[in-house]
Tab-separated table of C-alpha atoms in Angstrom:
chain	number	residue	atom	x	y	z
A	967	UNK	CA	59.171	-51.019	46.770
A	968	UNK	CA	55.983	-52.612	46.171
A	969	UNK	CA	56.134	-56.207	46.032
A	970	UNK	CA	53.012	-56.603	44.474
A	971	UNK	CA	53.781	-53.950	41.678
A	972	UNK	CA	57.074	-55.194	40.978
A	973	UNK	CA	55.921	-58.703	40.671
A	974	UNK	CA	53.559	-57.944	37.934
A	975	UNK	CA	56.102	-56.933	35.592
A	976	UNK	CA	57.784	-60.360	36.181
A	977	UNK	CA	54.633	-62.002	35.441
A	978	UNK	CA	54.349	-60.027	32.238
A	979	UNK	CA	57.139	-60.830	31.169
A	980	UNK	CA	56.479	-64.314	31.616
A	981	UNK	CA	53.581	-63.889	29.799
A	982	UNK	CA	56.287	-64.434	26.549
A	983	UNK	CA	57.187	-68.094	27.992
A	984	UNK	CA	55.437	-71.356	26.822
A	985	UNK	CA	52.503	-72.125	29.218
A	986	UNK	CA	54.475	-75.194	31.702
A	987	UNK	CA	57.318	-72.916	32.182
A	988	UNK	CA	54.885	-69.014	32.391
A	989	UNK	CA	53.165	-71.460	35.108
A	990	UNK	CA	55.902	-72.391	36.997
A	991	UNK	CA	57.964	-68.842	37.175
A	992	UNK	CA	54.564	-66.975	37.984
A	993	UNK	CA	54.216	-70.016	41.357
A	994	UNK	CA	57.073	-68.977	42.543
A	995	UNK	CA	56.538	-67.219	45.856
A	996	UNK	CA	55.841	-62.675	45.486
A	997	UNK	CA	58.916	-61.480	46.520
A	998	UNK	CA	60.846	-63.627	44.402
A	999	UNK	CA	59.017	-62.854	41.616
A	1000	UNK	CA	58.950	-59.028	43.053
A	1001	UNK	CA	62.927	-59.268	42.989
A	1002	UNK	CA	64.006	-60.888	39.899
A	1003	UNK	CA	66.202	-59.490	37.265
A	1004	UNK	CA	66.041	-61.943	34.848
A	1005	UNK	CA	64.659	-65.155	33.852
A	1006	UNK	CA	67.689	-66.967	31.585
A	1007	UNK	CA	66.370	-70.338	29.316
A	1008	UNK	CA	69.197	-72.570	27.648
A	1009	UNK	CA	68.611	-75.033	25.964
A	1010	UNK	CA	68.410	-78.823	27.385
A	1011	UNK	CA	69.127	-77.220	30.923
A	1012	UNK	CA	66.965	-75.784	33.478
A	1013	UNK	CA	65.339	-72.486	33.337
A	1014	UNK	CA	67.189	-70.145	35.975
A	1015	UNK	CA	65.586	-66.214	37.481
A	1016	UNK	CA	68.543	-64.083	38.019
A	1017	UNK	CA	68.127	-62.646	41.082
A	1018	UNK	CA	70.244	-59.659	43.463
A	1019	UNK	CA	71.741	-63.174	44.822
A	1020	UNK	CA	72.691	-64.259	41.918
A	1021	UNK	CA	71.067	-67.004	39.443
A	1022	UNK	CA	68.652	-69.541	40.658
A	1023	UNK	CA	67.842	-72.980	38.416
A	1024	UNK	CA	63.987	-74.050	38.912
A	1025	UNK	CA	65.230	-77.619	38.858
A	1026	UNK	CA	61.964	-78.847	37.904
A	1027	UNK	CA	62.103	-77.751	34.487
A	1028	UNK	CA	63.778	-78.118	31.060
A	1029	UNK	CA	64.022	-75.891	28.188
A	1030	UNK	CA	63.740	-77.373	24.817
A	1031	UNK	CA	64.669	-75.396	21.128
A	1032	UNK	CA	60.863	-75.322	20.728
A	1033	UNK	CA	60.152	-72.872	23.782
A	1034	UNK	CA	63.320	-71.181	22.934
A	1035	UNK	CA	61.408	-70.471	19.543
A	1036	UNK	CA	58.265	-70.248	20.867
A	1037	UNK	CA	59.448	-67.274	22.745
A	1038	UNK	CA	60.408	-65.494	19.666
A	1039	UNK	CA	57.766	-65.737	17.901
A	1040	UNK	CA	55.403	-64.557	20.680
A	1041	UNK	CA	58.284	-61.642	21.480
A	1042	UNK	CA	57.365	-60.531	17.842
A	1043	UNK	CA	53.458	-61.350	18.154
A	1044	UNK	CA	53.892	-64.129	15.285
A	1045	UNK	CA	55.714	-61.904	12.793
A	1046	UNK	CA	59.284	-62.198	13.415
A	1047	UNK	CA	60.104	-60.602	10.265
A	1048	UNK	CA	59.408	-57.127	11.845
A	1049	UNK	CA	61.815	-58.006	14.530
A	1050	UNK	CA	64.499	-58.494	12.755
A	1051	UNK	CA	67.077	-55.853	12.377
A	1052	UNK	CA	66.843	-56.541	16.269
A	1053	UNK	CA	67.545	-60.347	15.878
A	1054	UNK	CA	70.799	-59.116	13.713
A	1055	UNK	CA	71.940	-56.864	17.020
A	1056	UNK	CA	70.868	-59.587	19.236
A	1057	UNK	CA	68.144	-58.485	21.498
A	1058	UNK	CA	64.471	-58.156	20.896
A	1059	UNK	CA	62.819	-55.309	22.978
A	1060	UNK	CA	59.173	-56.739	23.836
A	1061	UNK	CA	56.006	-54.976	25.451
A	1062	UNK	CA	56.566	-53.557	28.725
A	1063	UNK	CA	60.015	-52.120	27.864
A	1064	UNK	CA	61.020	-56.178	29.410
A	1065	UNK	CA	64.308	-57.012	26.852
A	1066	UNK	CA	64.919	-60.089	24.894
A	1067	UNK	CA	68.385	-60.938	24.668
A	1068	UNK	CA	68.939	-64.027	22.063
A	1069	UNK	CA	72.457	-66.572	21.224
A	1070	UNK	CA	72.428	-69.382	18.925
A	1071	UNK	CA	74.254	-69.697	15.582
A	1072	UNK	CA	74.737	-66.579	14.118
A	1073	UNK	CA	73.816	-67.245	9.834
A	1074	UNK	CA	77.066	-64.019	8.407
A	1075	UNK	CA	76.995	-62.953	4.896
A	1076	UNK	CA	79.547	-59.962	3.948
A	1077	UNK	CA	80.702	-60.617	7.511
A	1078	UNK	CA	77.954	-59.263	8.910
A	1079	UNK	CA	75.081	-61.537	11.166
A	1080	UNK	CA	72.075	-61.548	9.458
A	1081	UNK	CA	70.096	-63.883	10.810
A	1082	UNK	CA	70.527	-65.937	13.724
A	1083	UNK	CA	69.104	-69.718	13.773
A	1084	UNK	CA	69.094	-73.174	16.240
A	1085	UNK	CA	68.553	-70.627	19.284
A	1086	UNK	CA	70.336	-71.906	22.138
A	1087	UNK	CA	69.818	-69.140	25.216
A	1088	UNK	CA	67.874	-66.432	26.478
A	1089	UNK	CA	67.516	-63.739	28.396
A	1090	UNK	CA	64.541	-62.117	29.611
A	1091	UNK	CA	65.796	-59.184	31.381
A	1092	UNK	CA	62.907	-57.597	33.437
A	1093	UNK	CA	61.562	-53.767	33.011
A	1094	UNK	CA	62.390	-52.353	36.769
A	1095	UNK	CA	60.739	-49.311	37.634
A	1096	UNK	CA	61.798	-47.586	41.217
A	1097	UNK	CA	60.747	-44.274	41.617
A	1098	UNK	CA	62.960	-41.964	43.537
A	1099	UNK	CA	66.098	-44.511	43.347
A	1100	UNK	CA	67.955	-41.134	41.660
A	1101	UNK	CA	67.575	-38.684	44.956
A	1102	UNK	CA	71.123	-40.060	46.048
A	1103	UNK	CA	72.226	-39.052	42.487
A	1104	UNK	CA	70.337	-36.130	41.144
A	1105	UNK	CA	71.449	-33.272	42.861
A	1106	UNK	CA	75.061	-34.552	42.478
A	1107	UNK	CA	74.297	-33.955	38.912
A	1108	UNK	CA	74.403	-29.949	39.253
A	1109	UNK	CA	76.829	-27.308	38.382
A	1110	UNK	CA	76.511	-23.639	39.450
A	1111	UNK	CA	72.670	-23.729	38.961
A	1112	UNK	CA	73.074	-26.379	35.081
A	1113	UNK	CA	72.219	-29.736	34.778
A	1114	UNK	CA	76.008	-31.195	33.542
A	1115	UNK	CA	76.393	-34.181	30.665
A	1116	UNK	CA	75.988	-37.178	32.643
A	1117	UNK	CA	77.438	-40.393	31.633
A	1118	UNK	CA	76.243	-43.605	33.610
A	1119	UNK	CA	78.873	-45.989	34.434
A	1120	UNK	CA	78.003	-50.197	34.724
A	1121	UNK	CA	78.963	-53.776	34.152
A	1122	UNK	CA	76.185	-55.165	31.741
A	1123	UNK	CA	72.684	-55.892	34.409
A	1124	UNK	CA	74.066	-53.747	36.535
A	1125	UNK	CA	71.067	-51.200	36.623
A	1126	UNK	CA	72.474	-48.475	34.494
A	1127	UNK	CA	68.147	-47.952	32.392
A	1128	UNK	CA	66.897	-47.997	35.297
A	1129	UNK	CA	68.680	-45.132	37.025
A	1130	UNK	CA	68.808	-43.379	33.709
A	1131	UNK	CA	65.111	-43.780	33.311
A	1132	UNK	CA	64.371	-42.325	36.857
A	1133	UNK	CA	66.587	-39.111	36.251
A	1134	UNK	CA	64.182	-38.803	32.892
A	1135	UNK	CA	61.473	-38.854	35.530
A	1136	UNK	CA	62.767	-36.968	38.132
A	1137	UNK	CA	64.099	-34.027	35.789
A	1138	UNK	CA	60.691	-34.067	33.808
A	1139	UNK	CA	58.769	-33.471	37.127
A	1140	UNK	CA	60.722	-31.359	38.215
A	1141	UNK	CA	61.312	-33.613	41.200
A	1142	UNK	CA	63.840	-32.283	43.362
A	1143	UNK	CA	64.993	-29.723	40.530
A	1144	UNK	CA	63.600	-27.173	38.664
A	1145	UNK	CA	61.079	-28.938	34.850
A	1146	UNK	CA	63.242	-29.523	32.805
A	1147	UNK	CA	62.122	-31.021	28.702
A	1148	UNK	CA	64.248	-34.607	27.901
A	1149	UNK	CA	64.035	-35.919	24.948
A	1150	UNK	CA	64.265	-39.390	24.659
A	1151	UNK	CA	66.102	-41.401	21.965
A	1152	UNK	CA	64.871	-44.875	23.186
A	1153	UNK	CA	65.933	-46.713	20.229
A	1154	UNK	CA	65.326	-50.476	21.994
A	1155	UNK	CA	62.149	-48.813	23.503
A	1156	UNK	CA	63.266	-49.487	26.747
A	1157	UNK	CA	63.518	-46.532	28.379
A	1158	UNK	CA	59.757	-45.445	27.584
A	1159	UNK	CA	58.267	-48.908	25.887
A	1160	UNK	CA	55.976	-47.029	23.675
A	1161	UNK	CA	52.542	-48.820	22.988
A	1162	UNK	CA	50.194	-46.882	20.515
A	1163	UNK	CA	52.453	-43.580	20.567
A	1164	UNK	CA	51.872	-43.326	24.682
A	1165	UNK	CA	54.744	-44.413	26.527
A	1166	UNK	CA	53.959	-47.693	29.564
A	1167	UNK	CA	56.656	-46.460	31.624
A	1168	UNK	CA	56.730	-43.318	33.540
A	1169	UNK	CA	58.772	-41.091	31.695
A	1170	UNK	CA	57.136	-38.006	33.578
A	1171	UNK	CA	55.270	-35.212	32.518
A	1172	UNK	CA	57.289	-32.877	29.906
A	1173	UNK	CA	59.383	-36.210	27.497
A	1174	UNK	CA	58.948	-36.325	24.687
A	1175	UNK	CA	60.028	-39.706	22.715
A	1176	UNK	CA	61.630	-41.023	19.878
A	1177	UNK	CA	60.975	-45.172	19.320
A	1178	UNK	CA	62.829	-47.613	17.320
A	1179	UNK	CA	65.002	-45.753	15.536
A	1180	UNK	CA	69.271	-45.905	15.573
A	1181	UNK	CA	69.939	-43.379	18.776
A	1182	UNK	CA	72.106	-41.197	16.252
A	1183	UNK	CA	68.949	-39.835	14.039
A	1184	UNK	CA	66.297	-40.157	17.056
A	1185	UNK	CA	69.028	-37.487	18.534
A	1186	UNK	CA	68.891	-35.509	15.536
A	1187	UNK	CA	65.780	-36.059	15.118
A	1188	UNK	CA	64.465	-34.768	18.551
A	1189	UNK	CA	66.945	-31.493	18.913
A	1190	UNK	CA	65.865	-30.754	15.175
A	1191	UNK	CA	61.431	-30.873	16.332
A	1192	UNK	CA	61.522	-30.505	20.000
A	1193	UNK	CA	64.302	-28.468	21.389
A	1194	UNK	CA	64.660	-30.531	24.026
A	1195	UNK	CA	66.818	-29.417	26.940
A	1196	UNK	CA	68.222	-32.436	27.659
A	1197	UNK	CA	69.144	-35.415	25.445
A	1198	UNK	CA	68.576	-38.988	27.169
A	1199	UNK	CA	69.917	-42.053	24.645
A	1200	UNK	CA	70.689	-45.166	26.472
A	1201	UNK	CA	74.024	-47.599	25.576
A	1202	UNK	CA	76.192	-45.545	23.127
A	1203	UNK	CA	77.603	-48.709	21.736
A	1204	UNK	CA	78.722	-47.723	18.266
A	1205	UNK	CA	80.866	-45.189	16.209
A	1206	UNK	CA	77.817	-43.116	14.897
A	1207	UNK	CA	76.635	-43.152	18.264
A	1208	UNK	CA	79.787	-41.560	19.731
A	1209	UNK	CA	79.321	-39.288	16.585
A	1210	UNK	CA	75.828	-38.181	17.556
A	1211	UNK	CA	76.469	-37.369	20.808
A	1212	UNK	CA	79.665	-35.183	20.242
A	1213	UNK	CA	76.810	-33.269	17.860
A	1214	UNK	CA	74.379	-32.523	20.289
A	1215	UNK	CA	76.813	-31.806	22.523
A	1216	UNK	CA	77.923	-29.038	20.626
A	1217	UNK	CA	73.704	-27.419	21.104
A	1218	UNK	CA	74.444	-26.614	24.561
A	1219	UNK	CA	71.675	-29.751	25.473
A	1220	UNK	CA	72.698	-31.356	28.554
A	1221	UNK	CA	73.031	-35.523	27.625
A	1222	UNK	CA	71.912	-38.356	29.871
A	1223	UNK	CA	73.835	-41.039	28.745
A	1224	UNK	CA	74.925	-44.975	29.761
A	1225	UNK	CA	77.714	-47.399	28.349
A	1226	UNK	CA	79.011	-50.479	29.766
A	1227	UNK	CA	81.655	-50.517	31.969
A	1228	UNK	CA	83.236	-50.478	35.559
A	1229	UNK	CA	85.495	-47.491	35.966
A	1230	UNK	CA	86.887	-43.603	33.989
A	1231	UNK	CA	89.799	-46.255	33.104
A	1232	UNK	CA	87.943	-48.748	31.825
A	1233	UNK	CA	86.252	-46.128	29.543
A	1234	UNK	CA	88.981	-44.305	29.141
A	1235	UNK	CA	90.712	-47.883	27.866
A	1236	UNK	CA	88.430	-48.395	24.855
A	1237	UNK	CA	89.092	-45.918	21.489
A	1238	UNK	CA	85.005	-45.471	21.287
A	1239	UNK	CA	84.598	-43.749	24.180
A	1240	UNK	CA	88.301	-42.071	24.283
A	1241	UNK	CA	87.431	-39.345	21.851
A	1242	UNK	CA	84.331	-38.347	24.186
A	1243	UNK	CA	86.421	-38.406	27.308
A	1244	UNK	CA	88.698	-36.475	25.858
A	1245	UNK	CA	87.087	-33.615	24.661
A	1246	UNK	CA	85.346	-33.342	28.044
A	1247	UNK	CA	81.389	-33.802	26.997
A	1248	UNK	CA	79.965	-35.204	30.285
A	1249	UNK	CA	80.921	-32.755	33.148
A	1250	UNK	CA	79.631	-35.648	35.376
A	1251	UNK	CA	80.225	-39.656	35.406
A	1252	UNK	CA	78.304	-42.140	38.233
A	1253	UNK	CA	79.586	-45.078	38.633
A	1254	UNK	CA	77.145	-48.150	39.825
A	1255	UNK	CA	78.592	-50.995	41.839
A	1256	UNK	CA	76.655	-54.188	43.968
A	1257	UNK	CA	77.898	-54.574	47.549
A	1258	UNK	CA	75.718	-56.517	50.005
A	1259	UNK	CA	73.842	-53.969	50.907
A	1260	UNK	CA	72.338	-52.937	46.947
A	1261	UNK	CA	73.751	-51.595	44.588
A	1262	UNK	CA	76.272	-48.412	45.085
A	1263	UNK	CA	76.609	-44.873	43.441
A	1264	UNK	CA	79.714	-43.499	43.051
A	1265	UNK	CA	79.373	-39.834	41.545
A	1266	UNK	CA	82.523	-37.485	39.959
A	1267	UNK	CA	83.672	-35.610	37.762
A	1268	UNK	CA	84.896	-35.575	34.135
A	1269	UNK	CA	88.334	-36.365	35.506
A	1270	UNK	CA	87.410	-39.157	38.346
A	1271	UNK	CA	87.451	-36.139	41.411
A	1272	UNK	CA	83.975	-37.386	43.254
A	1273	UNK	CA	81.271	-34.631	43.718
B	471	UNK	CA	-0.958	-82.559	-17.488
B	472	UNK	CA	0.072	-84.225	-14.103
B	473	UNK	CA	2.636	-86.776	-16.279
B	474	UNK	CA	3.827	-83.713	-18.097
B	475	UNK	CA	4.254	-81.582	-14.374
B	476	UNK	CA	6.098	-84.795	-13.293
B	477	UNK	CA	8.537	-84.895	-16.307
B	478	UNK	CA	9.092	-80.827	-15.977
B	479	UNK	CA	10.249	-81.582	-12.353
B	480	UNK	CA	12.279	-84.784	-13.031
B	481	UNK	CA	14.108	-82.707	-15.711
B	482	UNK	CA	15.043	-79.995	-13.117
B	483	UNK	CA	16.115	-81.968	-10.258
B	484	UNK	CA	18.402	-83.596	-13.091
B	485	UNK	CA	19.666	-79.921	-14.447
B	486	UNK	CA	19.696	-78.778	-10.402
B	487	UNK	CA	22.450	-81.979	-10.090
B	488	UNK	CA	24.061	-80.555	-13.504
B	489	UNK	CA	24.405	-77.141	-12.417
B	490	UNK	CA	25.556	-77.662	-8.182
B	491	UNK	CA	28.647	-80.326	-9.979
B	492	UNK	CA	29.395	-77.778	-12.395
B	493	UNK	CA	29.120	-74.800	-9.646
B	494	UNK	CA	31.336	-76.725	-7.896
B	495	UNK	CA	34.197	-76.846	-10.211
B	496	UNK	CA	34.169	-73.207	-10.557
B	497	UNK	CA	34.371	-72.564	-7.194
B	498	UNK	CA	36.681	-74.334	-6.543
B	499	UNK	CA	38.588	-72.355	-9.721
B	500	UNK	CA	37.560	-69.158	-8.094
B	501	UNK	CA	38.627	-70.266	-4.348
B	502	UNK	CA	41.959	-70.660	-6.264
B	503	UNK	CA	42.508	-67.928	-8.082
B	504	UNK	CA	41.289	-65.817	-4.443
B	505	UNK	CA	43.555	-67.732	-2.724
B	506	UNK	CA	46.398	-66.962	-5.306
B	507	UNK	CA	46.233	-62.989	-5.079
B	508	UNK	CA	45.703	-62.908	-1.244
B	509	UNK	CA	49.144	-64.453	-1.684
B	510	UNK	CA	50.570	-62.914	-4.274
B	511	UNK	CA	49.869	-59.426	-2.122
B	512	UNK	CA	51.141	-61.175	1.190
B	513	UNK	CA	54.457	-61.524	-0.533
B	514	UNK	CA	54.597	-58.305	-1.898
B	515	UNK	CA	53.794	-56.614	1.708
B	516	UNK	CA	56.793	-58.758	3.054
B	517	UNK	CA	59.098	-57.008	0.489
B	518	UNK	CA	57.979	-53.992	1.078
B	519	UNK	CA	55.756	-52.454	4.192
B	520	UNK	CA	56.663	-55.533	6.560
B	521	UNK	CA	53.208	-55.033	8.592
B	522	UNK	CA	52.745	-57.534	11.810
B	523	UNK	CA	51.509	-61.478	10.253
B	524	UNK	CA	47.850	-60.505	12.460
B	525	UNK	CA	47.389	-56.762	10.797
B	526	UNK	CA	48.000	-58.882	7.057
B	527	UNK	CA	45.231	-61.631	7.819
B	528	UNK	CA	43.014	-58.544	9.501
B	529	UNK	CA	43.591	-57.052	6.116
B	530	UNK	CA	42.556	-60.315	4.001
B	531	UNK	CA	39.974	-61.355	5.945
B	532	UNK	CA	38.529	-58.177	5.519
B	533	UNK	CA	38.786	-58.277	1.657
B	534	UNK	CA	38.526	-61.228	0.412
B	535	UNK	CA	35.533	-62.731	-0.465
B	536	UNK	CA	33.223	-65.942	0.594
B	537	UNK	CA	35.350	-68.982	1.803
B	538	UNK	CA	38.787	-67.557	1.499
B	539	UNK	CA	38.418	-64.383	2.908
B	540	UNK	CA	36.377	-66.733	5.897
B	541	UNK	CA	40.073	-68.645	6.277
B	542	UNK	CA	41.680	-65.665	6.983
B	543	UNK	CA	39.318	-64.252	9.396
B	544	UNK	CA	39.841	-67.770	11.196
B	545	UNK	CA	43.371	-67.706	11.085
B	546	UNK	CA	43.476	-64.742	12.252
B	547	UNK	CA	40.828	-65.674	15.163
B	548	UNK	CA	42.737	-68.989	16.282
B	549	UNK	CA	46.016	-66.909	16.473
B	550	UNK	CA	44.669	-64.005	18.554
B	551	UNK	CA	43.124	-66.753	20.751
B	552	UNK	CA	46.297	-68.932	21.300
B	553	UNK	CA	49.323	-66.661	20.628
B	554	UNK	CA	51.280	-69.407	21.843
B	555	UNK	CA	50.148	-72.144	19.462
B	556	UNK	CA	51.791	-69.871	16.588
B	557	UNK	CA	50.752	-68.660	13.485
B	558	UNK	CA	51.492	-72.620	11.501
B	559	UNK	CA	48.632	-74.765	14.142
B	560	UNK	CA	46.790	-71.288	13.583
B	561	UNK	CA	46.765	-71.415	9.649
B	562	UNK	CA	46.130	-75.597	9.805
B	563	UNK	CA	43.128	-75.377	12.174
B	564	UNK	CA	41.923	-72.667	9.683
B	565	UNK	CA	42.529	-74.597	6.749
B	566	UNK	CA	40.914	-77.641	8.417
B	567	UNK	CA	37.655	-75.839	9.712
B	568	UNK	CA	37.624	-73.506	5.813
B	569	UNK	CA	38.430	-73.712	2.720
B	570	UNK	CA	36.018	-77.324	1.737
B	571	UNK	CA	36.046	-77.074	-2.082
B	572	UNK	CA	40.247	-77.355	-2.369
B	573	UNK	CA	41.957	-80.830	-3.391
B	574	UNK	CA	44.313	-82.645	-0.925
B	575	UNK	CA	46.822	-81.394	-2.475
B	576	UNK	CA	45.948	-78.295	-2.820
B	577	UNK	CA	45.525	-78.222	1.560
B	578	UNK	CA	48.943	-79.745	1.246
B	579	UNK	CA	50.585	-76.097	-0.722
B	580	UNK	CA	48.446	-74.240	1.271
B	581	UNK	CA	50.179	-75.712	4.697
B	582	UNK	CA	53.453	-75.439	3.636
B	583	UNK	CA	52.964	-72.107	3.412
B	584	UNK	CA	51.788	-72.129	6.696
B	585	UNK	CA	54.826	-73.114	8.183
B	586	UNK	CA	56.454	-70.363	7.219
B	587	UNK	CA	54.398	-67.599	8.085
B	588	UNK	CA	55.447	-65.066	10.672
B	589	UNK	CA	58.686	-67.714	11.842
B	590	UNK	CA	61.288	-66.478	9.771
B	591	UNK	CA	62.729	-63.016	8.410
B	592	UNK	CA	60.626	-61.737	5.238
B	593	UNK	CA	63.161	-63.155	2.952
B	594	UNK	CA	62.521	-66.630	3.726
B	595	UNK	CA	58.659	-66.671	4.065
B	596	UNK	CA	58.328	-64.467	0.397
B	597	UNK	CA	60.641	-67.818	-1.140
B	598	UNK	CA	57.811	-70.257	0.875
B	599	UNK	CA	54.674	-67.557	-0.691
B	600	UNK	CA	56.136	-67.181	-3.953
B	601	UNK	CA	56.835	-71.075	-3.837
B	602	UNK	CA	52.961	-71.897	-3.043
B	603	UNK	CA	51.554	-68.762	-5.233
B	604	UNK	CA	53.253	-71.005	-8.301
B	605	UNK	CA	51.574	-74.795	-6.677
B	606	UNK	CA	48.431	-72.299	-6.754
B	607	UNK	CA	48.583	-71.192	-10.171
B	608	UNK	CA	49.400	-74.584	-11.698
B	609	UNK	CA	46.475	-75.906	-9.592
B	610	UNK	CA	43.968	-73.017	-10.376
B	611	UNK	CA	45.025	-73.739	-14.674
B	612	UNK	CA	43.594	-77.093	-13.928
B	613	UNK	CA	40.549	-76.013	-12.112
B	614	UNK	CA	39.570	-73.222	-15.006
B	615	UNK	CA	40.587	-76.105	-17.609
B	616	UNK	CA	38.397	-79.086	-15.317
B	617	UNK	CA	35.553	-76.414	-14.960
B	618	UNK	CA	35.311	-75.374	-18.528
B	619	UNK	CA	35.289	-79.344	-19.756
B	620	UNK	CA	33.633	-81.108	-17.281
B	621	UNK	CA	31.027	-78.545	-16.258
B	622	UNK	CA	29.520	-78.596	-19.745
B	623	UNK	CA	29.552	-82.709	-19.248
B	624	UNK	CA	27.977	-82.662	-16.036
B	625	UNK	CA	25.192	-80.190	-16.834
B	626	UNK	CA	24.854	-82.577	-20.915
B	627	UNK	CA	24.196	-85.677	-18.790
B	628	UNK	CA	21.995	-84.013	-16.407
B	629	UNK	CA	20.338	-83.491	-18.938
B	630	UNK	CA	20.082	-86.762	-21.145
B	631	UNK	CA	19.584	-88.182	-17.648
B	632	UNK	CA	16.437	-86.291	-17.112
B	633	UNK	CA	15.445	-87.013	-20.484
B	634	UNK	CA	16.255	-90.043	-20.275
B	635	UNK	CA	14.432	-91.033	-16.616
B	636	UNK	CA	10.878	-89.394	-17.918
B	637	UNK	CA	11.256	-91.292	-21.432
B	638	UNK	CA	11.024	-94.745	-18.746
B	639	UNK	CA	8.522	-93.452	-16.540
B	640	UNK	CA	6.390	-92.461	-19.876
């Protein structure tokens, strides 16, 4: 890990904070800035920084409601109307691949969340690139010379997206494997962080990105237009996502996907994933866990046997 | 001969004062007309295209004429210089610097529009814009009537005033 480069990622994300909070974050020591994973803003409470050791509060700060509104306004380039669809989903993707999680009073219409008012908390998740992270995993994802469809599992904030991005980069660059064309359905803009048509995060030279459209639409468009050998998608959370995965799996491409969960059992208990697992779509599961020495990766086949 | 020249100068000066007054009235009506058209366009864009606010301000700054165009350019410049201040602050500061022909109640109507811009969903912003349009349309009609009525009065008064001065001096 290069501390200066990693700290710069947090500094970029902190650019969304109002002046006093931003200056406080930028005044943190280089090491703290390099390892920070999230900034948490809760109305009436101090700003906190999430690191692998836990949540640390900056006690000399106090977050106001106006601060929260300013962050959302800055995240949307003073155009909240352009991110309303994301607001309804509870998060906003911002330049650089960072993600702003939102919490407040929900405005409901016909049983669906249509808006948030009186923001109460924000979570600014810093997009990190750890090149080479996938080395511990990638060789175990192949069977008889073919990449197996793989599902990465961890609880929220466990590092799924970071690992998926590095897998995409390595496969696309042919790093430790034959190079493959990777199609990325990047609905939230977190995998490639495309700006002006160009990815701002390293996703390798043979990757094509469909951003800012529903995963299911993105996957089908990539399949029709870009002939990918691997299809990557972050966070399968809706029934239409699983339908698209099932459709794509029948097209002969390997799938790389992520989902919330701590184990194969967790996954099989949830109706959304039960079909996917029952049909044997995923030949490999990577369960990401946290240990005292950092993240651990357990790779199994689709039935839970270690690989 | 000298008297005639002097009388001509007095009459021209008086006429200039009248024309300036009438011009100010018609400039106000024209500015309100342009602002009304600009806000209507913004409301339409927010209904269909949903572009980001800086792009909308840029397009308006490029297409609107004179003071109205300068107002949108200034709002964009201020927004880019200090995004943390938010759209409303840029709008308010630009209004304080430009659109000098407007009256306080007309500026207030524009300020209320600015309060919603960029901060809410498109529908709420459209409502504020359409409300602003309605108020500006009323001000515009009033300004047009005033320009028609008072413009003639200003001209007549300036000519009469100039003639009276000439007669007094002769």
